[in-house]
mmCIF file of C-alpha atoms in Angstrom:
data_model
loop_
_atom_site.group_PDB
_atom_site.id
_atom_site.type_symbol
_atom_site.label_atom_id
_atom_site.label_comp_id
_atom_site.label_asym_id
_atom_site.label_seq_id
_atom_site.Cartn_x
_atom_site.Cartn_y
_atom_site.Cartn_z
ATOM 1 C CA UNK A 135 -6.817 15.781 4.446
ATOM 2 C CA UNK A 136 -5.422 14.112 1.870
ATOM 3 C CA UNK A 137 -3.983 16.212 -1.155
ATOM 4 C CA UNK A 138 -2.535 15.964 -4.777
ATOM 5 C CA UNK A 139 1.035 16.956 -5.190
ATOM 6 C CA UNK A 140 2.968 16.921 -8.496
ATOM 7 C CA UNK A 141 4.082 13.376 -9.921
ATOM 8 C CA UNK A 142 7.378 12.674 -11.274
ATOM 9 C CA UNK A 143 5.856 9.643 -13.068
ATOM 10 C CA UNK A 144 2.854 9.358 -15.350
ATOM 11 C CA UNK A 145 1.312 5.922 -13.842
ATOM 12 C CA UNK A 146 1.887 7.061 -10.211
ATOM 13 C CA UNK A 147 -0.430 9.783 -8.326
ATOM 14 C CA UNK A 148 1.292 11.334 -5.687
ATOM 15 C CA UNK A 149 -0.399 12.297 -2.772
ATOM 16 C CA UNK A 150 0.392 14.193 0.946
ATOM 17 C CA UNK A 151 -1.767 12.909 3.511
ATOM 18 C CA UNK A 152 -1.858 15.134 6.986
ATOM 19 C CA UNK A 153 -4.502 14.921 9.978
ATOM 20 C CA UNK A 154 -7.655 13.242 9.418
ATOM 21 C CA UNK A 155 -8.509 11.621 6.200
ATOM 22 C CA UNK A 156 -12.200 12.024 5.304
ATOM 23 C CA UNK A 157 -15.019 10.250 3.303
ATOM 24 C CA UNK A 158 -14.893 12.972 0.662
ATOM 25 C CA UNK A 159 -10.934 13.029 0.377
ATOM 26 C CA UNK A 160 -11.339 9.289 -0.670
ATOM 27 C CA UNK A 161 -14.190 9.840 -3.223
ATOM 28 C CA UNK A 162 -12.012 12.568 -4.398
ATOM 29 C CA UNK A 163 -9.348 10.088 -4.911
ATOM 30 C CA UNK A 164 -11.175 7.480 -6.866
ATOM 31 C CA UNK A 165 -12.546 10.549 -9.320
ATOM 32 C CA UNK A 166 -8.713 11.437 -10.181
ATOM 33 C CA UNK A 167 -8.241 7.516 -10.408
ATOM 34 C CA UNK A 168 -10.969 7.173 -12.678
ATOM 35 C CA UNK A 169 -10.169 10.295 -14.702
ATOM 36 C CA UNK A 170 -6.707 9.130 -14.963
ATOM 37 C CA UNK A 171 -6.743 4.898 -15.125
ATOM 38 C CA UNK A 172 -10.633 4.732 -16.147
ATOM 39 C CA UNK A 173 -11.559 1.172 -14.319
ATOM 40 C CA UNK A 174 -8.422 -1.208 -16.048
ATOM 41 C CA UNK A 175 -5.276 0.782 -16.544
ATOM 42 C CA UNK A 176 -2.574 0.299 -13.632
ATOM 43 C CA UNK A 177 -1.297 3.083 -11.295
ATOM 44 C CA UNK A 178 1.114 3.695 -8.587
ATOM 45 C CA UNK A 179 0.418 5.626 -5.369
ATOM 46 C CA UNK A 180 3.290 8.173 -3.582
ATOM 47 C CA UNK A 181 2.217 8.606 -0.200
ATOM 48 C CA UNK A 182 4.509 11.042 1.749
ATOM 49 C CA UNK A 183 2.675 10.770 5.414
ATOM 50 C CA UNK A 184 2.768 13.114 7.913
ATOM 51 C CA UNK A 185 0.959 13.096 11.167
ATOM 52 C CA UNK A 186 -2.766 11.714 10.990
ATOM 53 C CA UNK A 187 -5.468 11.378 13.450
ATOM 54 C CA UNK A 188 -7.799 8.240 12.877
ATOM 55 C CA UNK A 189 -10.069 8.153 10.279
ATOM 56 C CA UNK A 190 -13.854 8.920 10.485
ATOM 57 C CA UNK A 191 -16.032 6.282 10.512
ATOM 58 C CA UNK A 192 -17.541 7.331 6.746
ATOM 59 C CA UNK A 193 -14.235 7.169 5.598
ATOM 60 C CA UNK A 194 -13.131 3.795 7.147
ATOM 61 C CA UNK A 195 -16.200 2.638 4.779
ATOM 62 C CA UNK A 196 -15.212 4.768 2.057
ATOM 63 C CA UNK A 197 -11.309 3.401 1.895
ATOM 64 C CA UNK A 198 -12.668 -0.443 1.926
ATOM 65 C CA UNK A 199 -15.073 0.701 -0.875
ATOM 66 C CA UNK A 200 -12.386 2.498 -3.177
ATOM 67 C CA UNK A 201 -9.592 -0.340 -2.155
ATOM 68 C CA UNK A 202 -11.890 -2.849 -3.700
ATOM 69 C CA UNK A 203 -13.074 -1.678 -6.283
ATOM 70 C CA UNK A 204 -9.191 -0.192 -7.223
ATOM 71 C CA UNK A 205 -7.261 -3.396 -6.328
ATOM 72 C CA UNK A 206 -6.636 -4.731 -9.135
ATOM 73 C CA UNK A 207 -5.360 -1.686 -10.464
ATOM 74 C CA UNK A 208 -2.542 -0.773 -7.698
ATOM 75 C CA UNK A 209 0.714 -1.888 -8.825
ATOM 76 C CA UNK A 210 3.445 -0.073 -6.364
ATOM 77 C CA UNK A 211 2.408 1.697 -3.224
ATOM 78 C CA UNK A 212 5.399 3.783 -2.016
ATOM 79 C CA UNK A 213 4.541 5.185 1.688
ATOM 80 C CA UNK A 214 7.276 8.177 2.660
ATOM 81 C CA UNK A 215 6.879 8.741 6.531
ATOM 82 C CA UNK A 216 8.711 9.104 9.823
ATOM 83 C CA UNK A 217 5.804 6.714 10.828
ATOM 84 C CA UNK A 218 7.542 3.006 12.175
ATOM 85 C CA UNK A 219 4.073 1.413 12.374
ATOM 86 C CA UNK A 220 3.805 2.248 8.676
ATOM 87 C CA UNK A 221 6.894 0.161 7.679
ATOM 88 C CA UNK A 222 4.626 -2.695 8.965
ATOM 89 C CA UNK A 223 1.686 -1.805 7.367
ATOM 90 C CA UNK A 224 3.308 -1.542 4.361
ATOM 91 C CA UNK A 225 5.269 -4.924 4.777
ATOM 92 C CA UNK A 226 1.230 -6.198 5.035
ATOM 93 C CA UNK A 227 0.280 -4.441 1.495
ATOM 94 C CA UNK A 228 3.335 -6.016 0.164
ATOM 95 C CA UNK A 229 2.249 -9.694 0.807
ATOM 96 C CA UNK A 230 -1.104 -9.211 -0.707
ATOM 97 C CA UNK A 231 -1.567 -10.314 -4.517
ATOM 98 C CA UNK A 232 -0.606 -7.949 -7.107
ATOM 99 C CA UNK A 233 0.641 -4.981 -5.210
ATOM 100 C CA UNK A 234 4.105 -4.075 -3.918
ATOM 101 C CA UNK A 235 4.603 -1.833 -1.244
ATOM 102 C CA UNK A 236 7.742 -0.417 0.116
ATOM 103 C CA UNK A 237 7.993 2.037 3.047
ATOM 104 C CA UNK A 238 10.972 4.774 2.865
ATOM 105 C CA UNK A 239 11.992 7.275 5.642
ATOM 106 C CA UNK A 240 11.425 11.050 4.526
ATOM 107 C CA UNK A 241 14.864 11.589 4.245
ATOM 108 C CA UNK A 242 14.661 8.898 1.039
ATOM 109 C CA UNK A 243 12.249 10.445 -1.087
ATOM 110 C CA UNK A 244 14.157 10.348 -4.185
ATOM 111 C CA UNK A 245 15.276 6.610 -3.801
ATOM 112 C CA UNK A 246 11.249 5.873 -3.035
ATOM 113 C CA UNK A 247 10.741 7.580 -6.618
ATOM 114 C CA UNK A 248 13.646 5.408 -8.360
ATOM 115 C CA UNK A 249 11.953 2.355 -6.245
ATOM 116 C CA UNK A 250 8.244 3.232 -7.786
ATOM 117 C CA UNK A 251 9.603 4.310 -11.191
ATOM 118 C CA UNK A 252 11.519 0.882 -12.079
ATOM 119 C CA UNK A 253 9.476 -1.159 -14.214
#
């Protein structure tokens, strides 16, 4: 499940992810992005990721569609989690053009906010 939480920065969507992410979760994410940033404004994502299950097949296709459509809008992605494999994913994303990504342990939530708010 993907849920939105209070953001500390107007250019940043703050989310928490727990359990299974569904196609509906990703559609909701895309709708919120469109409402706040339309189709051309850059934005950041601050994601706190807990225990997650594999996404549903529909969610995987929806995620690919959302990412492809919004890729030019992503600026920074801060991933806060104790999951070591997410550090590798963040490192891979950081190598893609136009997006900065960093992984932070759960005890460094404020450092993640500080990094994401750096212009």
